[in-house]
């Protein structure tokens, strides 16, 4: 069974601070996705990283896929209250069924 | 236009009842899924259908039976509901590994 360990589980910071969320596994994934989920809604895809060592930027969010494709990180610069939410990493194994294996999530609260 | 829509949004029912959740996607995706999110927010896949064919069945009790009448619809029927079935159930669809879209969820409460 493939597992994704996500840390930290909870993070409460002040507006303007930087933060990093980590997603680690002992398994190799063909790609890894990051989602953000708000209360009462489904997860919304932020990014997919495919190549080992890949770095993608989405405004103040920077996503990195580890060289061995077993781990990933999400870095947020100058966090804002609107960044508050549940951040989920999810790995996709090889094959054509695109099954997502999720981490347990990081609940981020950005205080004004 | 909602891409992946599921109904109902909330479902409160008694133990032992049978209930269904419906899902429809208008994205033209070939693959649809059901995921379960528990009280600790952990999301786990239950089923996956590709063009109406079941391709993933992840150790889910037989009381749960998915049905896909066409590739745009994937319904979930649950028999003899138990307290432990209380969770949020998400429908999703994808065309490739980069194109995942989730519905807004159905919160099932079994009392």
Short mmCIF file of C-alpha atoms in Angstrom, two decimals:
data_model
loop_
_atom_site.label_atom_id
_atom_site.label_comp_id
_atom_site.label_asym_id
_atom_site.label_seq_id
_atom_site.Cartn_x
_atom_site.Cartn_y
_atom_site.Cartn_z
CA UNK A 1 0.00 0.00 0.00
CA UNK A 2 1.38 3.37 -0.97
CA UNK A 3 1.30 6.02 1.73
CA UNK A 4 1.87 9.75 1.62
CA UNK A 5 2.95 11.42 4.84
CA UNK A 6 2.04 15.07 4.93
CA UNK A 7 3.36 17.56 7.48
CA UNK A 8 2.59 19.59 9.40
CA UNK A 9 -0.98 18.53 10.07
CA UNK A 10 -1.95 21.97 11.40
CA UNK A 11 -0.35 25.35 10.75
CA UNK A 12 -1.47 28.70 12.12
CA UNK A 13 0.52 31.74 11.04
CA UNK A 14 0.24 35.51 10.75
CA UNK A 15 -0.42 37.31 7.50
CA UNK A 16 2.81 38.01 5.66
CA UNK A 17 4.72 34.98 6.93
CA UNK A 18 6.15 32.26 4.71
CA UNK A 19 5.42 28.55 5.12
CA UNK A 20 6.28 25.18 3.67
CA UNK A 21 4.19 22.02 3.62
CA UNK A 22 5.87 18.67 3.01
CA UNK A 23 4.63 15.48 1.40
CA UNK A 24 6.80 12.35 1.67
CA UNK A 25 6.53 8.75 0.59
CA UNK A 26 8.68 5.64 0.33
CA UNK A 27 7.02 4.92 -3.02
CA UNK A 28 7.65 6.43 -6.43
CA UNK A 29 4.77 8.23 -8.08
CA UNK A 30 4.42 8.99 -11.78
CA UNK A 31 3.07 12.39 -10.82
CA UNK A 32 1.96 14.31 -7.78
CA UNK A 33 -0.83 16.81 -7.34
CA UNK A 34 -1.61 19.50 -4.80
CA UNK A 35 -5.17 20.45 -3.95
CA UNK A 36 -6.81 23.10 -1.80
CA UNK A 37 -10.13 22.38 -0.13
CA UNK A 38 -12.43 24.89 1.54
CA UNK A 39 -15.20 23.97 4.00
CA UNK A 40 -18.24 22.48 2.30
CA UNK A 41 -16.50 22.15 -1.05
CA UNK A 42 -14.54 19.55 -2.95
CA UNK A 43 -10.77 19.68 -3.43
CA UNK A 44 -9.63 22.02 -6.20
CA UNK A 45 -6.55 21.09 -8.18
CA UNK A 46 -3.71 23.61 -7.84
CA UNK A 47 -0.91 21.92 -9.75
CA UNK A 48 0.40 18.65 -11.15
CA UNK A 49 4.13 17.93 -11.10
CA UNK A 50 5.43 15.14 -13.29
CA UNK A 51 9.18 15.32 -13.72
CA UNK A 52 11.66 14.62 -10.91
CA UNK A 53 13.15 17.92 -9.72
CA UNK A 54 10.38 19.94 -11.35
CA UNK A 55 9.49 23.31 -9.85
CA UNK A 56 6.23 25.07 -10.66
CA UNK A 57 5.08 28.49 -9.52
CA UNK A 58 1.53 29.72 -9.14
CA UNK A 59 1.70 33.36 -8.01
CA UNK A 60 2.93 33.16 -4.38
CA UNK A 61 2.86 29.33 -4.34
CA UNK A 62 5.91 27.27 -5.33
CA UNK A 63 5.62 23.53 -5.82
CA UNK A 64 8.57 21.17 -6.05
CA UNK A 65 8.74 17.48 -6.97
CA UNK A 66 11.67 15.56 -5.52
CA UNK A 67 14.34 14.18 -7.83
CA UNK A 68 13.31 10.61 -7.00
CA UNK A 69 9.60 11.42 -7.40
CA UNK A 70 8.87 10.29 -3.85
CA UNK A 71 8.34 13.64 -2.18
CA UNK A 72 7.05 17.13 -2.82
CA UNK A 73 6.78 20.48 -1.10
CA UNK A 74 4.50 23.48 -1.28
CA UNK A 75 5.94 26.84 -0.28
CA UNK A 76 3.74 29.90 0.20
CA UNK A 77 5.35 33.32 0.31
CA UNK A 78 3.75 36.19 2.21
CA UNK A 79 0.67 34.23 3.20
CA UNK A 80 -2.69 35.99 3.14
CA UNK A 81 -5.96 35.20 4.98
CA UNK A 82 -7.38 34.05 1.65
CA UNK A 83 -4.82 31.21 1.64
CA UNK A 84 -6.61 29.63 4.59
CA UNK A 85 -7.78 26.11 3.80
CA UNK A 86 -6.95 22.42 3.76
CA UNK A 87 -4.00 21.61 1.50
CA UNK A 88 -3.81 18.05 0.21
CA UNK A 89 -1.09 16.28 -1.70
CA UNK A 90 -1.99 13.28 -3.83
CA UNK A 91 0.16 10.88 -5.75
CA UNK A 92 -0.69 9.03 -8.95
CA UNK A 93 0.98 5.69 -9.61
CA UNK A 94 1.86 4.44 -13.05
CA UNK A 95 -0.87 2.95 -15.19
CA UNK A 96 -3.97 4.31 -16.78
CA UNK A 97 -6.47 4.37 -13.93
CA UNK A 98 -5.25 7.71 -12.46
CA UNK A 99 -6.10 6.62 -8.90
CA UNK A 100 -5.15 9.30 -6.36
CA UNK A 101 -3.47 8.37 -3.08
CA UNK A 102 -3.96 11.30 -0.71
CA UNK A 103 -1.93 12.57 2.20
CA UNK A 104 -3.84 13.43 5.38
CA UNK A 105 -3.78 17.12 4.65
CA UNK A 106 -2.45 20.31 6.21
CA UNK A 107 -5.00 22.68 7.70
CA UNK A 108 -3.59 26.16 7.22
CA UNK A 109 -4.97 29.18 9.04
CA UNK A 110 -3.61 32.61 8.15
CA UNK A 111 -4.55 35.22 10.73
CA UNK A 112 -4.93 38.87 9.71
CA UNK B 1 -22.29 25.51 -15.40
CA UNK B 2 -21.19 23.03 -12.75
CA UNK B 3 -18.57 20.63 -14.12
CA UNK B 4 -19.15 17.79 -11.65
CA UNK B 5 -22.46 17.93 -9.84
CA UNK B 6 -23.64 15.53 -7.20
CA UNK B 7 -26.94 15.29 -5.33
CA UNK B 8 -28.01 15.55 -2.66
CA UNK B 9 -25.64 17.91 -0.86
CA UNK B 10 -26.80 16.67 2.54
CA UNK B 11 -28.35 13.33 3.46
CA UNK B 12 -29.53 12.40 6.94
CA UNK B 13 -30.97 8.92 7.33
CA UNK B 14 -31.52 6.17 9.85
CA UNK B 15 -29.47 3.04 10.25
CA UNK B 16 -30.62 0.20 8.04
CA UNK B 17 -32.00 2.42 5.29
CA UNK B 18 -30.95 2.29 1.64
CA UNK B 19 -29.90 5.51 -0.08
CA UNK B 20 -28.43 6.70 -3.39
CA UNK B 21 -26.15 9.56 -4.35
CA UNK B 22 -26.08 10.76 -7.94
CA UNK B 23 -23.22 12.29 -9.90
CA UNK B 24 -23.02 13.85 -13.33
CA UNK B 25 -20.12 15.46 -15.19
CA UNK B 26 -20.34 17.66 -18.27
CA UNK B 27 -16.61 17.73 -18.99
CA UNK B 28 -16.56 14.84 -21.45
CA UNK B 29 -14.15 12.92 -19.20
CA UNK B 30 -13.82 9.17 -19.65
CA UNK B 31 -13.14 8.27 -16.01
CA UNK B 32 -15.27 8.89 -12.92
CA UNK B 33 -14.61 8.14 -9.27
CA UNK B 34 -16.12 7.98 -5.82
CA UNK B 35 -13.98 9.08 -2.89
CA UNK B 36 -14.84 9.01 0.81
CA UNK B 37 -13.60 11.70 3.22
CA UNK B 38 -13.74 10.74 6.88
CA UNK B 39 -14.12 12.98 9.92
CA UNK B 40 -10.35 13.58 9.97
CA UNK B 41 -10.48 14.87 6.38
CA UNK B 42 -8.68 11.81 4.98
CA UNK B 43 -9.73 11.14 1.39
CA UNK B 44 -9.71 7.57 0.09
CA UNK B 45 -10.78 6.18 -3.27
CA UNK B 46 -13.71 3.78 -3.32
CA UNK B 47 -14.47 3.11 -6.99
CA UNK B 48 -13.41 4.15 -10.46
CA UNK B 49 -15.22 3.69 -13.76
CA UNK B 50 -13.77 4.19 -17.22
CA UNK B 51 -16.34 4.44 -20.01
CA UNK B 52 -18.94 2.67 -17.86
CA UNK B 53 -16.54 -0.14 -16.91
CA UNK B 54 -15.49 -0.70 -13.29
CA UNK B 55 -11.70 -0.48 -13.04
CA UNK B 56 -11.06 0.18 -9.35
CA UNK B 57 -12.87 -1.33 -6.37
CA UNK B 58 -10.95 -0.58 -3.20
CA UNK B 59 -12.02 -3.03 -0.51
CA UNK B 60 -15.41 -1.45 -0.09
CA UNK B 61 -18.24 -3.42 1.62
CA UNK B 62 -20.69 -5.07 -0.73
CA UNK B 63 -23.38 -2.76 0.65
CA UNK B 64 -21.90 -0.10 -1.62
CA UNK B 65 -22.78 -0.56 -5.28
CA UNK B 66 -21.78 1.93 -7.96
CA UNK B 67 -23.62 2.15 -11.24
CA UNK B 68 -22.60 3.97 -14.40
CA UNK B 69 -25.43 4.17 -16.97
CA UNK B 70 -23.19 6.19 -19.30
CA UNK B 71 -19.78 7.80 -19.09
CA UNK B 72 -21.24 11.10 -17.84
CA UNK B 73 -22.97 9.56 -14.82
CA UNK B 74 -21.79 7.56 -11.83
CA UNK B 75 -24.23 6.85 -9.03
CA UNK B 76 -23.59 5.27 -5.66
CA UNK B 77 -26.17 3.12 -3.92
CA UNK B 78 -25.71 2.13 -0.30
CA UNK B 79 -27.73 -0.64 1.32
CA UNK B 80 -28.35 -1.19 5.02
CA UNK B 81 -26.63 2.00 6.12
CA UNK B 82 -24.45 1.84 9.24
CA UNK B 83 -23.26 4.56 11.62
CA UNK B 84 -19.72 4.16 10.28
CA UNK B 85 -20.87 5.12 6.80
CA UNK B 86 -21.24 8.72 7.96
CA UNK B 87 -18.75 10.75 5.93
CA UNK B 88 -18.53 13.14 3.00
CA UNK B 89 -18.65 11.35 -0.34
CA UNK B 90 -17.02 13.03 -3.33
CA UNK B 91 -17.56 12.27 -6.97
CA UNK B 92 -14.74 13.19 -9.36
CA UNK B 93 -13.86 12.84 -13.00
CA UNK B 94 -10.67 12.95 -15.04
CA UNK B 95 -9.50 12.60 -18.61
CA UNK B 96 -5.83 12.30 -17.80
CA UNK B 97 -3.70 12.42 -14.69
CA UNK B 98 -3.63 16.19 -14.84
CA UNK B 99 -7.31 16.80 -15.31
CA UNK B 100 -9.03 15.87 -12.05
CA UNK B 101 -12.24 17.68 -11.07
CA UNK B 102 -14.16 17.00 -7.86
CA UNK B 103 -17.79 17.63 -7.05
CA UNK B 104 -18.74 19.60 -3.96
CA UNK B 105 -19.53 16.52 -1.91
CA UNK B 106 -22.48 14.80 -0.23
CA UNK B 107 -22.44 14.86 3.55
CA UNK B 108 -24.05 11.62 4.70
CA UNK B 109 -25.12 11.37 8.33
CA UNK B 110 -26.45 8.06 9.59
CA UNK B 111 -28.36 8.27 12.87
#
